[in-house]
Each structure stands twice: as structure tokens, then as C-alpha cells.
PDB file of C-alpha atoms in Angstrom:
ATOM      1  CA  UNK L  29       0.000   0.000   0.000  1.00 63.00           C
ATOM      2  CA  UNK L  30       1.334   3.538  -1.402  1.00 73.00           C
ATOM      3  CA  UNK L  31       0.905   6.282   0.784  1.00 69.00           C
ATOM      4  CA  UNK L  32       0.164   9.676  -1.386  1.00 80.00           C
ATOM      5  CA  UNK L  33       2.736  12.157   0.020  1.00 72.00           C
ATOM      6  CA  UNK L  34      -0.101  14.981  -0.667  1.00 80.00           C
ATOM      7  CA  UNK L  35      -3.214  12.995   0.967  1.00 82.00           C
ATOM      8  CA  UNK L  36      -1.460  13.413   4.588  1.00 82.00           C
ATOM      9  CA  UNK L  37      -1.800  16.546   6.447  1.00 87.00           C
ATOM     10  CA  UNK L  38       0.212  19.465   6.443  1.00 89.00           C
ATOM     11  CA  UNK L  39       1.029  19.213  10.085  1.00 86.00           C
ATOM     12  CA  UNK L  40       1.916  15.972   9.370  1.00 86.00           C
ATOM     13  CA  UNK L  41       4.326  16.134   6.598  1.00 89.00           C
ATOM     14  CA  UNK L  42       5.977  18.820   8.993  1.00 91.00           C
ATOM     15  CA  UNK L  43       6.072  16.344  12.042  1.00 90.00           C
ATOM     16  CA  UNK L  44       7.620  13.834   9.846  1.00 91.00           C
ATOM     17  CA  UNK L  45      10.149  16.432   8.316  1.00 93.00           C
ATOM     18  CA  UNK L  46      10.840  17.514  11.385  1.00 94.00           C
ATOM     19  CA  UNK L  47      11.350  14.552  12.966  1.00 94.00           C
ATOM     20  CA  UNK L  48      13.126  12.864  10.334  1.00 94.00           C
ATOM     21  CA  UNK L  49      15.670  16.138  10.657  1.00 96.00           C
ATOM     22  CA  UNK L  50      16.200  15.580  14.491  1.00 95.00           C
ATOM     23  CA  UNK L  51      16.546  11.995  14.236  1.00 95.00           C
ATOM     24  CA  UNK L  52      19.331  12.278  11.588  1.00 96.00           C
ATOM     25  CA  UNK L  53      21.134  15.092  13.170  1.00 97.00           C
ATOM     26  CA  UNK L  54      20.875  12.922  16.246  1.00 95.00           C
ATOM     27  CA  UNK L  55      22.107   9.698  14.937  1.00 96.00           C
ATOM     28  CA  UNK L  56      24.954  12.179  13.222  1.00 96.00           C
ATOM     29  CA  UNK L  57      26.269  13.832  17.003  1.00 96.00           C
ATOM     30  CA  UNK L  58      26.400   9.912  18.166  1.00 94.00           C
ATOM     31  CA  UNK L  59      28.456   8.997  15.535  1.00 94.00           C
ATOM     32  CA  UNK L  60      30.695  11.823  16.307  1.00 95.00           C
ATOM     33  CA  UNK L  61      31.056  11.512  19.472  1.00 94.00           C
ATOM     34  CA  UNK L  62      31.959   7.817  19.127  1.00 93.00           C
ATOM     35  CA  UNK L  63      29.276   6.057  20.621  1.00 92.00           C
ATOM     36  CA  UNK L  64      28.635   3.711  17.391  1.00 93.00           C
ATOM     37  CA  UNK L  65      25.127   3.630  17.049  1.00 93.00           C
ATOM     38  CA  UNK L  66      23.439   0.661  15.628  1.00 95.00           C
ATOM     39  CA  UNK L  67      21.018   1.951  12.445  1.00 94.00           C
ATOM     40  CA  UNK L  68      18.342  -0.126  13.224  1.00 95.00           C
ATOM     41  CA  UNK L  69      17.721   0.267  16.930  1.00 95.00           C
ATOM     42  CA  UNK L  70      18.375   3.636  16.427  1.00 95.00           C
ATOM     43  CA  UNK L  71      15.733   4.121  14.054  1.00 95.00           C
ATOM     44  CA  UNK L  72      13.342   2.429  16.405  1.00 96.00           C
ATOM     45  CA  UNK L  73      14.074   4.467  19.205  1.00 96.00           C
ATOM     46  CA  UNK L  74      13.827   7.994  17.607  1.00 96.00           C
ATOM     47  CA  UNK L  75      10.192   6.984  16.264  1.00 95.00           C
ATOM     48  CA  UNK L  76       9.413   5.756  19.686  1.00 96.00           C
ATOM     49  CA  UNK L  77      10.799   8.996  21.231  1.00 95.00           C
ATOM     50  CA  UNK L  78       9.220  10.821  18.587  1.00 95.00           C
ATOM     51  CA  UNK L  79       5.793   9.410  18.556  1.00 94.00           C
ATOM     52  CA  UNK L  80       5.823   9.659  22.756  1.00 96.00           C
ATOM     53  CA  UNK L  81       6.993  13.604  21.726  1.00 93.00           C
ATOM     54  CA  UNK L  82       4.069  13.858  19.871  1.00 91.00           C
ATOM     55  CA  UNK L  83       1.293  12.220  22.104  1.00 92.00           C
ATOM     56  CA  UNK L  84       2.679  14.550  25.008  1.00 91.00           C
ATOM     57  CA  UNK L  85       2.132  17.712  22.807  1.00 88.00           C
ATOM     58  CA  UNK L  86      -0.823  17.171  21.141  1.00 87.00           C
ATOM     59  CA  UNK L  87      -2.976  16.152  25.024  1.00 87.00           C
ATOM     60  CA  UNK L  88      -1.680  19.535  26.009  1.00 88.00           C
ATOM     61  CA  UNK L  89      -3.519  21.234  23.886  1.00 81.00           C
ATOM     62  CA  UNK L  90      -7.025  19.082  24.426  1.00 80.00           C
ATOM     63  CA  UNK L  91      -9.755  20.223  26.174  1.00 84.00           C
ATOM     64  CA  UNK L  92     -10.634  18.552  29.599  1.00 83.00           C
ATOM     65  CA  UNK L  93     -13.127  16.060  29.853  1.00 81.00           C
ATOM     66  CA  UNK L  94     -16.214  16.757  31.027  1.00 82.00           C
ATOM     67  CA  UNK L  95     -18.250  13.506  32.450  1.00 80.00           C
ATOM     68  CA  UNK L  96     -21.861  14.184  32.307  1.00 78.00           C
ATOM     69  CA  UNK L  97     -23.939  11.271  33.532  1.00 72.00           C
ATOM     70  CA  UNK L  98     -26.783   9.621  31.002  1.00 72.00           C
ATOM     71  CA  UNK L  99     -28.687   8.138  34.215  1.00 70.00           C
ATOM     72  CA  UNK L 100     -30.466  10.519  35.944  1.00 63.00           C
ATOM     73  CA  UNK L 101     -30.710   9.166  40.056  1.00 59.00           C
ATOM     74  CA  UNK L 102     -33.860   8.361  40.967  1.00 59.00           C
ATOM     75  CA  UNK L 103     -36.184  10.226  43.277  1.00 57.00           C
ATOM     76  CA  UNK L 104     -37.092   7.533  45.119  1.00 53.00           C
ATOM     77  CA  UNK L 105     -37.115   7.236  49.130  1.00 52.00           C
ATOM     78  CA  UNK L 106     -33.264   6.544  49.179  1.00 51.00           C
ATOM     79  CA  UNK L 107     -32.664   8.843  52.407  1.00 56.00           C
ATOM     80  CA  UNK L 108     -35.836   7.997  53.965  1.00 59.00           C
ATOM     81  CA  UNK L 109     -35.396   4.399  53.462  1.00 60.00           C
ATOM     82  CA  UNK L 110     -31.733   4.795  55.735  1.00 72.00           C
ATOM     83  CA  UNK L 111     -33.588   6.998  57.675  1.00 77.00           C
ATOM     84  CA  UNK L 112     -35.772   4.447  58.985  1.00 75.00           C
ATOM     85  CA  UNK L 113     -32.650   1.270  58.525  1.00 77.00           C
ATOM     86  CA  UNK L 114     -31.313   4.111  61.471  1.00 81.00           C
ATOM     87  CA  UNK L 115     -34.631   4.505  63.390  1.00 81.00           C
ATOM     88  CA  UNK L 116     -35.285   0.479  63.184  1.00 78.00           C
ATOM     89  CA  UNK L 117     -31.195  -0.214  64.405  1.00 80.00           C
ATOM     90  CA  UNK L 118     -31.243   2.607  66.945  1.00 80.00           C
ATOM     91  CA  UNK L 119     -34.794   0.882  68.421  1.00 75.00           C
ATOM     92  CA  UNK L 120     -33.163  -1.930  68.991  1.00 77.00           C
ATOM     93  CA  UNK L 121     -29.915  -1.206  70.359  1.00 80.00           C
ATOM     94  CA  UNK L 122     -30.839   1.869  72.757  1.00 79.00           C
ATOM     95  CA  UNK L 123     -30.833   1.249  76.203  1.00 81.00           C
ATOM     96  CA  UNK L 124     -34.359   2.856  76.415  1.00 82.00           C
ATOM     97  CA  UNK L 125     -36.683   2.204  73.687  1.00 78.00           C
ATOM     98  CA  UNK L 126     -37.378   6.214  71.930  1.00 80.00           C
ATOM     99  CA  UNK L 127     -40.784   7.315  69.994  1.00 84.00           C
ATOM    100  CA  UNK L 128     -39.441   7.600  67.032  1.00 85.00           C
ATOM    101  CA  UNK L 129     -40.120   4.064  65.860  1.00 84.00           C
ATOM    102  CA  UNK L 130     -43.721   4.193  67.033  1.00 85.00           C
ATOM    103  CA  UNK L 131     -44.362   7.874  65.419  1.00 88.00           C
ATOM    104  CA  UNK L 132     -42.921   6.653  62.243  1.00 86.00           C
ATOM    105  CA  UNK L 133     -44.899   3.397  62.586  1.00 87.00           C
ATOM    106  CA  UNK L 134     -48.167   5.408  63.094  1.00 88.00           C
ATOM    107  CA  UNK L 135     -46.989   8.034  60.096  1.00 88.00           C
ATOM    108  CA  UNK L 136     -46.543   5.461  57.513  1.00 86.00           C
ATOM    109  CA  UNK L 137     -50.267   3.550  58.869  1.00 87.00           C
ATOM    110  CA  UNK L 138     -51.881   7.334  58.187  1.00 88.00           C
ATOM    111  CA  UNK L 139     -50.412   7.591  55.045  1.00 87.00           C
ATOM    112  CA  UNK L 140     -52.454   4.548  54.225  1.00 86.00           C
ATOM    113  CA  UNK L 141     -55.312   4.600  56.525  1.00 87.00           C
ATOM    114  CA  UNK L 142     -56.098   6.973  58.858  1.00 87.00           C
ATOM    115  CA  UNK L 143     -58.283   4.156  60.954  1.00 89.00           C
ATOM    116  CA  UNK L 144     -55.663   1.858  61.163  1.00 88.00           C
ATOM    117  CA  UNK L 145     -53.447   4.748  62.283  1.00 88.00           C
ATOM    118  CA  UNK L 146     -55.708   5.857  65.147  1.00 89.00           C
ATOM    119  CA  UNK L 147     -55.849   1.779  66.177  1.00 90.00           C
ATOM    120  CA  UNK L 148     -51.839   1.130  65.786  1.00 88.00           C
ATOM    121  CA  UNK L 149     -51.234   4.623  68.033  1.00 87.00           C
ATOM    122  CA  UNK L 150     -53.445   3.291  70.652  1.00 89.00           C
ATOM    123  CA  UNK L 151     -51.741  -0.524  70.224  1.00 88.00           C
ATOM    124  CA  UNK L 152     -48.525   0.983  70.974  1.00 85.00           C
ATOM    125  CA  UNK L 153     -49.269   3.906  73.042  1.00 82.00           C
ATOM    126  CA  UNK L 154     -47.475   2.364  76.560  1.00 81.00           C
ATOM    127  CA  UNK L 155     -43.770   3.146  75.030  1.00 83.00           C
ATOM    128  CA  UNK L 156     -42.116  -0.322  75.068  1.00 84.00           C
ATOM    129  CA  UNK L 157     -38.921  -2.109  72.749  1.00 84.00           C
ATOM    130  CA  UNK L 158     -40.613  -3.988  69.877  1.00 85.00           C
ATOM    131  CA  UNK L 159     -39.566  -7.463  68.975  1.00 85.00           C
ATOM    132  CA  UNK L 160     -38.538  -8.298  65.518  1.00 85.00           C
ATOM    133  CA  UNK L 161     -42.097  -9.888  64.924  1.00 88.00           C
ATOM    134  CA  UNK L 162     -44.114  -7.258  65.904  1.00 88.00           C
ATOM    135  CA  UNK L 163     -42.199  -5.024  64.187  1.00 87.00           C
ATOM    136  CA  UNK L 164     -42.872  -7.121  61.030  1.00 87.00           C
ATOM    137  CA  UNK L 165     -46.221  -7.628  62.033  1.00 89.00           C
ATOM    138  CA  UNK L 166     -46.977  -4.139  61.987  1.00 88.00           C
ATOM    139  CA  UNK L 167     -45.685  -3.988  58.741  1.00 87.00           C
ATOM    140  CA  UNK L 168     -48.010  -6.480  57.680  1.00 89.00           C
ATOM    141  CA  UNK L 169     -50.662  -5.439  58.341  1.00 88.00           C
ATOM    142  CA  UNK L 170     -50.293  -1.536  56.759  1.00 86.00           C
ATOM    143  CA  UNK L 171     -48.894  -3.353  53.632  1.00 87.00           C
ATOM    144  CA  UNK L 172     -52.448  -5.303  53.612  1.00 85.00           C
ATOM    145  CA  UNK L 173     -54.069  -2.025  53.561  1.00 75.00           C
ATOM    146  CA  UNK L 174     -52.824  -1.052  50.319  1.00 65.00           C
ATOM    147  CA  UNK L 175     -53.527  -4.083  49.064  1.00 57.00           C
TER     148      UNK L 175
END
């Protein structure tokens, strides 16, 4: 395959000119100063070197990336949902059981039904630590409203 010398770029042709012209003036001062420089690996390392050159100067030049994200996050109940993974662990490790399990309890019945609200306030109205199974009971049972 035949490259056209007038199909590449200008700024390519004066790259490779350039390049070409350090390379030889290069392989030139070795000679000179008697290090004997093999042709061959010479030639491979001054278009290694040269190609590295050219990667480092044309990245300084481009533009920074800018990430924008396709997925949008949802608006779902992602801080009210470790909210209550907090309320439910705090509940059960406190020394003294706090309201906040039983107000959130009762907020997510009204939310639902405002009968079985009134009915799950009174249920838990002496302030006492929940088991597990009420807990899930509870849960039950507002989840059967819905249904």
C-alpha cells in the first residue's frame, strides 16, 4: 500500500520532516562523538521517542473532559429508606426504647389509613422495645391495607 505524500496533512508532513531532521542530526552527534550507534535500533528508538513527543504535545492542547452522567438518580425514598434502617437499628440497640419508631410506625399507617393509624397509636401507646415480629407484624398489616 502507497501512501500519497499529498493525501497526509500538512502538520503531518511537517512532524515527519521535522522529525526525520532531528533523528538524523541525532544519529549524526552519536556517531561523532563515538558512541557507534546501531542503524536499526536507532531508528526504532527515535520513532518511539518521537511518537511519545508527539502524544505529550498534542494532550496539552485538548480540552478537559467533562463527564456528564446519562442516568439521571432516581427520586425515590433513598434517604428515607436509611432513615428508617437508622430509626429500626437505633430501636433496637438503645438502652431505652425512643418514639421515634412508634411515630414513624403510626406516620406510615396514616399515610395509608387513617383508621388503622388511630388503632396502631393506641396498640402501641405504653412506650415499650418492639420485637422483631411485631415489628414485622406491623408492617403487615399496613402493607395489607394497600392491598
Amino acid at each position: 500500500m502507497r501512501v500519497r505524500w499529498r493525501a497526509v496533512p500538512q502538520a503531518w508532513r511537517t512532524r515527519i520532516l521535522l522529525g526525520t531532521l532531528a533523528a538524523v542530526i541525532g544519529y549524526a552527534a552519536a556517531v561523532l562523538l563515538r558512541f557507534d550507534p546501531q542503524p536499526g535500533p536507532y531508528a526504532v528508538m527515535a520513532a518511539v521517542v518521537l511518537a511519545l513527543g508527539w502524544l505529550v504535545l498534542d494532550t496539552v492542547d485538548a480540552p478537559a473532559a467533562e463527564w456528564v452522567p446519562r442516568i439521571q438518580p432516581a427520586g425515590d425514598r433513598v434517604d428515607e429508606v436509611t432513615s428508617d434502617l437508622r430509626v429500626l437499628s437505633s430501636h433496637q440497640q438503645a438502652k431505652e426504647p425512643s418514639e421515634a419508631l412508634h411515630d414513624r410506625l403510626v406516620a406510615l399507617a396514616r399515610a395509608r389509613d387513617p383508621v388503622l393509624a388511630d388503632d396502631l397509636h393506641r396498640e402501641l401507646d405504653p412506650l415499650r422495645r418492639l420485637s422483631p415480629g411485631e415489628i414485622d407484624r406491623i408492617l403487615t398489616r399496613i402493607e395489607e391495607v394497600r392491598d
